[in-house]
Tab-separated table of C-alpha atoms in Angstrom:
chain	number	residue	atom	x	y	z
C	1	MET	CA	-44.536	-52.090	-156.413
C	2	GLY	CA	-41.396	-52.864	-158.051
C	3	PHE	CA	-39.669	-55.744	-159.796
C	4	GLY	CA	-36.220	-54.325	-160.463
C	5	GLY	CA	-36.795	-53.407	-164.019
C	6	GLY	CA	-37.973	-56.856	-165.192
C	7	SER	CA	-40.521	-59.612	-164.485
C	8	PRO	CA	-39.308	-61.966	-161.728
C	9	LEU	CA	-40.670	-64.817	-164.471
C	10	VAL	CA	-36.993	-66.313	-165.209
C	11	SER	CA	-36.148	-65.881	-161.478
C	12	GLU	CA	-39.376	-67.947	-160.193
C	13	THR	CA	-39.433	-70.492	-162.985
C	14	SER	CA	-35.536	-71.832	-162.006
C	15	LYS	CA	-36.850	-71.940	-158.596
C	16	GLN	CA	-39.425	-74.381	-159.598
C	17	ALA	CA	-37.206	-76.396	-161.894
C	18	ASN	CA	-34.441	-76.445	-159.230
C	19	ALA	CA	-37.618	-77.837	-156.597
C	20	ILE	CA	-38.820	-80.205	-158.963
C	21	ALA	CA	-35.395	-82.030	-159.634
C	22	LYS	CA	-35.287	-82.168	-155.486
C	23	ALA	CA	-38.550	-83.907	-155.591
C	24	LEU	CA	-37.819	-86.203	-158.132
C	25	GLU	CA	-34.509	-87.263	-156.502
C	26	LYS	CA	-36.672	-87.606	-153.172
C	27	ILE	CA	-39.092	-89.985	-155.293
C	28	THR	CA	-36.681	-91.998	-157.266
C	29	GLY	CA	-33.691	-91.993	-155.429
C	30	GLU	CA	-31.593	-91.037	-158.749
C	31	LYS	CA	-29.974	-87.395	-159.487
C	32	TRP	CA	-31.910	-85.065	-161.650
C	33	GLU	CA	-31.147	-81.468	-162.667
C	34	GLY	CA	-33.420	-78.972	-163.380
C	35	ASN	CA	-32.858	-76.343	-166.332
C	36	ILE	CA	-35.352	-73.908	-168.082
C	37	THR	CA	-35.956	-72.230	-171.535
C	38	MET	CA	-38.482	-69.804	-172.498
C	39	THR	CA	-40.233	-69.343	-175.737
C	40	CYS	CA	-40.449	-65.587	-175.486
C	41	GLY	CA	-37.300	-64.187	-173.723
C	42	TYR	CA	-33.908	-65.796	-172.378
C	43	PRO	CA	-32.572	-68.400	-171.907
C	44	ASP	CA	-34.044	-68.833	-175.574
C	45	ILE	CA	-35.401	-72.371	-176.084
C	46	ARG	CA	-34.097	-71.290	-180.064
C	47	LYS	CA	-30.669	-71.579	-178.869
C	48	LEU	CA	-30.833	-74.378	-176.607
C	49	ASN	CA	-28.632	-77.525	-177.146
C	50	ARG	CA	-30.554	-80.201	-179.040
C	51	ASP	CA	-30.006	-82.963	-175.983
C	52	PHE	CA	-31.823	-80.672	-173.935
C	53	LEU	CA	-34.574	-80.963	-176.016
C	54	VAL	CA	-35.017	-84.555	-176.701
C	55	PRO	CA	-37.543	-86.219	-174.541
C	56	THR	CA	-36.556	-89.595	-173.141
C	57	LYS	CA	-37.189	-91.562	-169.898
C	58	GLN	CA	-33.789	-89.362	-168.654
C	59	ASN	CA	-34.894	-86.136	-170.042
C	60	ILE	CA	-38.491	-84.598	-168.874
C	61	LEU	CA	-39.776	-81.837	-170.967
C	62	LEU	CA	-42.492	-80.121	-168.697
C	63	PRO	CA	-44.088	-77.138	-170.469
C	64	LEU	CA	-45.513	-75.162	-167.935
C	65	TYR	CA	-48.871	-74.560	-168.979
C	66	PRO	CA	-51.639	-76.633	-167.486
C	67	HIS	CA	-53.980	-76.325	-170.491
C	68	PHE	CA	-53.620	-77.010	-173.968
C	69	SER	CA	-53.653	-74.151	-176.600
C	70	ARG	CA	-52.099	-73.453	-179.892
C	71	SER	CA	-50.382	-70.276	-178.754
C	72	THR	CA	-48.895	-72.035	-175.629
C	73	VAL	CA	-48.296	-75.823	-175.944
C	74	LEU	CA	-48.525	-76.094	-179.790
C	75	SER	CA	-46.201	-73.177	-180.571
C	76	THR	CA	-43.656	-74.567	-178.002
C	77	ALA	CA	-43.705	-78.168	-179.531
C	78	LYS	CA	-43.366	-76.614	-182.731
C	79	LEU	CA	-40.172	-74.643	-181.450
C	80	VAL	CA	-38.811	-77.830	-180.055
C	81	GLU	CA	-39.244	-79.578	-183.391
C	82	GLN	CA	-37.252	-77.141	-185.314
C	83	THR	CA	-34.443	-78.322	-183.119
C	84	ILE	CA	-34.824	-81.746	-182.916
C	85	LYS	CA	-36.627	-82.250	-186.164
C	86	PHE	CA	-39.490	-84.210	-184.960
C	87	CYS	CA	-42.598	-83.370	-183.044
C	88	PRO	CA	-42.128	-84.400	-179.378
C	89	VAL	CA	-45.694	-84.269	-178.044
C	90	SER	CA	-46.263	-88.041	-178.127
C	91	TYR	CA	-43.183	-89.349	-177.026
C	92	GLU	CA	-42.030	-90.231	-173.547
C	93	GLY	CA	-40.630	-87.765	-171.440
C	94	TRP	CA	-43.184	-85.106	-172.936
C	95	VAL	CA	-45.374	-83.829	-170.081
C	96	ALA	CA	-49.216	-83.144	-171.659
C	97	PRO	CA	-51.355	-80.577	-170.153
C	98	PHE	CA	-51.562	-81.632	-166.590
C	99	HIS	CA	-54.997	-79.515	-165.322
C	100	SER	CA	-57.337	-82.799	-165.037
C	101	SER	CA	-54.683	-84.804	-163.139
C	102	GLN	CA	-55.974	-85.421	-159.462
C	103	VAL	CA	-52.461	-84.692	-157.744
C	104	TYR	CA	-52.277	-81.427	-159.609
C	105	LEU	CA	-56.097	-80.284	-158.620
C	106	GLU	CA	-55.491	-81.453	-154.857
C	107	SER	CA	-52.268	-79.543	-154.738
C	108	ILE	CA	-54.103	-76.220	-156.016
C	109	ARG	CA	-57.497	-77.050	-153.925
C	110	ASP	CA	-55.060	-77.245	-150.761
C	111	LEU	CA	-52.988	-73.900	-152.090
C	112	ILE	CA	-56.378	-72.106	-152.083
C	113	LEU	CA	-57.442	-73.480	-148.347
C	114	ASP	CA	-53.905	-72.773	-147.263
C	115	PHE	CA	-54.390	-69.208	-148.392
C	116	PHE	CA	-57.858	-68.921	-146.735
C	117	GLN	CA	-56.762	-69.825	-143.641
C	118	ASN	CA	-53.186	-68.033	-143.473
C	119	ARG	CA	-51.414	-71.114	-143.585
C	120	LEU	CA	-48.807	-70.532	-146.510
C	121	ASN	CA	-45.117	-70.165	-145.969
C	122	ARG	CA	-44.582	-66.795	-146.601
C	123	LYS	CA	-41.169	-67.152	-148.035
C	124	ASP	CA	-42.269	-69.304	-150.832
C	125	PHE	CA	-44.365	-66.646	-152.474
C	126	LEU	CA	-43.307	-62.911	-153.761
C	127	HIS	CA	-44.802	-59.989	-152.232
C	128	SER	CA	-46.519	-62.516	-149.493
C	129	ASP	CA	-46.922	-59.452	-147.215
C	130	SER	CA	-50.383	-58.731	-148.293
C	131	PHE	CA	-51.247	-62.512	-147.342
C	132	GLN	CA	-53.955	-62.293	-144.736
C	133	GLY	CA	-56.371	-64.869	-143.176
C	134	VAL	CA	-59.921	-64.607	-145.049
C	135	SER	CA	-62.602	-64.639	-142.570
C	136	ASN	CA	-65.675	-66.164	-143.322
C	137	TRP	CA	-63.785	-67.864	-146.026
C	138	GLU	CA	-66.523	-70.515	-146.922
C	139	THR	CA	-68.577	-67.736	-148.496
C	140	ILE	CA	-66.399	-65.454	-150.394
C	141	ASP	CA	-67.037	-65.036	-154.019
C	142	LEU	CA	-63.881	-67.018	-155.638
C	143	ILE	CA	-63.011	-65.925	-159.446
C	144	PHE	CA	-60.621	-68.175	-161.356
C	145	SER	CA	-58.776	-65.886	-163.841
C	146	ALA	CA	-57.157	-67.714	-166.770
C	147	HIS	CA	-54.986	-65.841	-169.476
C	148	GLY	CA	-57.272	-65.009	-172.199
C	149	ILE	CA	-56.843	-66.336	-176.202
C	150	PRO	CA	-58.075	-64.647	-179.171
C	151	ILE	CA	-61.792	-66.187	-180.130
C	152	ARG	CA	-60.122	-67.272	-183.658
C	153	LEU	CA	-58.079	-69.723	-182.093
C	154	ILE	CA	-61.239	-71.116	-180.349
C	155	GLU	CA	-63.064	-71.252	-183.641
C	156	LYS	CA	-60.221	-72.866	-185.185
C	157	GLY	CA	-60.799	-75.983	-182.593
C	158	ASP	CA	-58.540	-74.883	-179.825
C	159	ARG	CA	-59.986	-76.114	-176.674
C	160	TYR	CA	-58.055	-73.713	-174.260
C	161	ARG	CA	-61.460	-72.418	-172.797
C	162	GLU	CA	-63.372	-76.039	-172.840
C	163	GLU	CA	-60.192	-77.133	-170.532
C	164	ILE	CA	-60.356	-73.744	-168.111
C	165	ASN	CA	-63.888	-74.414	-167.397
C	166	SER	CA	-63.492	-78.183	-166.806
C	167	ASN	CA	-60.513	-77.184	-164.521
C	168	VAL	CA	-62.711	-74.680	-162.860
C	169	GLU	CA	-65.539	-77.390	-162.271
C	170	ASN	CA	-63.162	-80.143	-160.706
C	171	LEU	CA	-61.468	-77.307	-158.410
C	172	LYS	CA	-64.985	-76.301	-157.509
C	173	ARG	CA	-66.117	-80.026	-156.501
C	174	LEU	CA	-62.649	-80.531	-154.478
C	175	LEU	CA	-63.505	-76.969	-152.451
C	176	TYR	CA	-67.106	-78.010	-151.345
C	177	GLU	CA	-65.748	-81.046	-150.470
C	178	LYS	CA	-63.822	-79.510	-148.215
C	179	GLY	CA	-66.433	-76.909	-146.643
C	180	PHE	CA	-66.347	-73.747	-149.332
C	181	ARG	CA	-69.761	-72.558	-149.870
C	182	GLY	CA	-68.864	-69.641	-151.972
C	183	LYS	CA	-69.801	-68.666	-155.433
C	184	CYS	CA	-67.587	-69.650	-158.167
C	185	HIS	CA	-66.810	-67.311	-161.492
C	186	THR	CA	-64.798	-68.015	-164.455
C	187	SER	CA	-63.037	-64.911	-166.404
C	188	PHE	CA	-60.135	-64.101	-168.611
C	189	GLN	CA	-57.393	-61.261	-168.426
C	190	SER	CA	-54.274	-59.833	-170.273
C	191	ARG	CA	-55.828	-59.380	-173.629
C	192	VAL	CA	-53.828	-57.498	-176.308
C	193	GLY	CA	-54.876	-55.813	-179.561
C	194	PRO	CA	-58.100	-55.151	-181.072
C	195	SER	CA	-59.421	-58.949	-181.949
C	196	LYS	CA	-61.992	-60.492	-179.983
C	197	TRP	CA	-60.813	-62.485	-177.245
C	198	THR	CA	-62.199	-65.191	-174.735
C	199	GLU	CA	-64.944	-63.374	-172.493
C	200	PRO	CA	-66.247	-62.521	-169.803
C	201	ASN	CA	-62.825	-60.081	-169.416
C	202	THR	CA	-61.958	-60.178	-165.680
C	203	ILE	CA	-62.366	-56.371	-165.309
C	204	THR	CA	-66.027	-57.125	-166.429
C	205	MET	CA	-66.460	-59.659	-163.843
C	206	LEU	CA	-65.600	-57.511	-161.060
C	207	GLU	CA	-67.450	-54.702	-162.554
C	208	GLN	CA	-70.764	-56.892	-162.715
C	209	LEU	CA	-69.607	-58.490	-159.202
C	210	GLY	CA	-69.870	-55.036	-157.701
C	211	LYS	CA	-72.954	-53.867	-159.719
C	212	ASN	CA	-74.746	-56.853	-157.932
C	213	GLY	CA	-73.808	-56.184	-154.238
C	214	VAL	CA	-70.504	-58.347	-154.059
C	215	LYS	CA	-68.413	-57.023	-151.055
C	216	ARG	CA	-66.120	-59.960	-151.003
C	217	VAL	CA	-63.912	-61.494	-153.584
C	218	ALA	CA	-60.690	-63.456	-154.152
C	219	VAL	CA	-58.944	-64.228	-157.261
C	220	TYR	CA	-56.997	-67.203	-158.067
C	221	PRO	CA	-54.699	-67.192	-161.312
C	222	ILE	CA	-55.799	-70.527	-162.861
C	223	SER	CA	-53.901	-70.689	-165.669
C	224	PHE	CA	-50.432	-69.247	-164.241
C	225	VAL	CA	-48.119	-71.408	-162.364
C	226	SER	CA	-45.846	-68.871	-161.109
C	227	ASP	CA	-46.447	-65.318	-159.849
C	228	HIS	CA	-44.904	-62.386	-162.515
C	229	LEU	CA	-46.380	-59.438	-164.008
C	230	GLU	CA	-49.714	-60.486	-164.875
C	231	THR	CA	-50.713	-61.921	-161.223
C	232	LEU	CA	-48.454	-59.362	-159.173
C	233	GLU	CA	-49.314	-56.368	-161.161
C	234	GLU	CA	-52.461	-57.029	-162.890
C	235	ILE	CA	-54.491	-59.104	-160.572
C	236	GLY	CA	-52.551	-57.827	-157.153
C	237	GLU	CA	-52.494	-53.884	-158.314
C	238	GLN	CA	-54.836	-53.024	-161.336
C	239	LEU	CA	-57.706	-55.555	-161.073
C	240	LYS	CA	-57.972	-54.540	-156.889
C	241	LYS	CA	-58.784	-50.761	-157.832
C	242	ILE	CA	-61.328	-52.099	-160.148
C	243	ALA	CA	-63.035	-53.737	-157.667
C	244	TYR	CA	-62.614	-51.080	-154.739
C	245	ASN	CA	-64.033	-48.533	-157.168
C	246	ASN	CA	-66.784	-50.867	-158.198
C	247	GLY	CA	-68.013	-51.509	-154.437
C	248	ILE	CA	-66.137	-54.168	-153.465
C	249	ALA	CA	-64.479	-54.025	-150.149
C	250	GLU	CA	-62.605	-56.985	-149.390
C	251	TYR	CA	-60.241	-57.983	-152.333
C	252	HIS	CA	-57.589	-60.666	-152.308
C	253	ARG	CA	-55.269	-62.090	-154.767
C	254	ILE	CA	-54.387	-65.890	-154.221
C	255	PRO	CA	-50.776	-66.708	-155.321
C	256	ALA	CA	-49.630	-68.795	-158.259
C	257	PRO	CA	-48.449	-71.987	-156.826
C	258	GLY	CA	-45.096	-71.270	-157.715
C	259	ILE	CA	-42.884	-73.725	-155.308
C	260	TYR	CA	-45.393	-74.501	-153.032
C	261	PRO	CA	-44.538	-77.831	-151.470
C	262	LYS	CA	-47.797	-80.079	-152.819
C	263	PHE	CA	-47.695	-78.483	-156.262
C	264	ILE	CA	-43.780	-79.148	-156.902
C	265	GLU	CA	-44.769	-82.656	-155.413
C	266	ALA	CA	-47.665	-82.951	-157.924
C	267	MET	CA	-45.504	-81.894	-160.848
C	268	ALA	CA	-42.892	-84.415	-159.912
C	269	LYS	CA	-45.162	-87.315	-160.138
C	270	ILE	CA	-46.864	-85.909	-163.319
C	271	GLY	CA	-43.456	-85.637	-164.754
C	272	LEU	CA	-42.550	-89.206	-163.870
C	273	GLU	CA	-45.793	-90.439	-165.277
C	274	SER	CA	-44.807	-89.244	-168.877
C	275	ILE	CA	-41.868	-91.259	-168.810
C	276	GLN	CA	-44.349	-94.730	-168.483
C	277	SER	CA	-45.135	-95.014	-172.057
C	278	SER	CA	-45.709	-93.087	-175.327
C	279	LYS	CA	-48.921	-91.794	-175.679
C	280	ASN	CA	-49.278	-93.249	-179.321
C	281	GLU	CA	-51.651	-90.497	-180.345
C	282	CYS	CA	-51.588	-86.755	-181.884
C	283	ILE	CA	-52.117	-85.060	-178.757
C	284	CYS	CA	-52.315	-81.759	-180.461
C	285	LYS	CA	-54.744	-82.981	-183.160
C	286	LYS	CA	-56.585	-84.385	-179.937
C	287	LEU	CA	-56.803	-80.996	-178.323
C	288	GLY	CA	-57.548	-78.731	-180.824
C	289	GLY	CA	-54.747	-77.729	-182.786
C	290	HIS	CA	-51.835	-79.139	-184.962
C	291	PHE	CA	-49.881	-78.643	-187.972
C	292	PRO	CA	-50.530	-81.559	-190.287
C	293	ASN	CA	-48.517	-82.723	-193.193
C	294	LEU	CA	-49.946	-80.446	-195.938
C	295	LYS	CA	-49.637	-83.313	-198.565
C	296	SER	CA	-51.615	-86.256	-196.509
C	297	GLY	CA	-53.524	-84.140	-194.087
C	298	GLU	CA	-52.150	-86.104	-191.424
C	299	CYS	CA	-49.914	-85.637	-188.267
C	300	PRO	CA	-46.344	-86.381	-189.470
C	301	ILE	CA	-45.812	-88.299	-186.274
C	302	ASN	CA	-45.431	-92.261	-186.945
C	303	PHE	CA	-46.838	-94.285	-184.234
């Protein structure tokens, strides 16, 4: 498997931005433009013009993180703040983590079911040549693999793990309503460094399932919204080998949503919801991470 010397993340995110803009135009009848920026890599958020980073009714900022973490949503907000000189998270046009949104949940449920039943448009996904219908999909073991974070963040109050678990429970409920009866598991991948991270690791999960005699597994990257090295290479290749080496005979990589039409429509609707009214609360503090005013100990946002 090759990626031409780099990750497809930027090109895939650009596709999403353009697709969401078109979905917004369809819903509102107005002209929208989709632009992207990265906190790590290019185009660098630190070099973006201020006008692109101020959330308003006409300028929606959509961090593509379904779940809150200090390491993702909060760090993104602080980078935006460096440019615009105020924290954006409670203003119209800033999209909060959307893991509990019903339209988002239903889009992911349908993505998984369409994958199982071989109904996805392969042109919408990378490395889709490996896609195939899953026989007896109703009873396959389903692993929801999330990007791990250091435990020290959880100990500081970060609710990321809690939101992952809630997301899994909501998806399980929706899948079971549609006939799925397989066992669902939650695990974490992409650990870096020697410190303790969220567990169980997806490697450990696959080893344990194989040891327990499980023969059929599908893996969905629950914290990712587009395919890149951590889904295509880590889940698609590395974890597949581990599964086979531990006696699992059938292994499926379910793609991240990317430009799956129902997901794109959900993102457009969630974006529009963000401009209906300001949140009037410190979202970061509520979700387990914020940088308060050092003198007062309170969030510096004036409501």
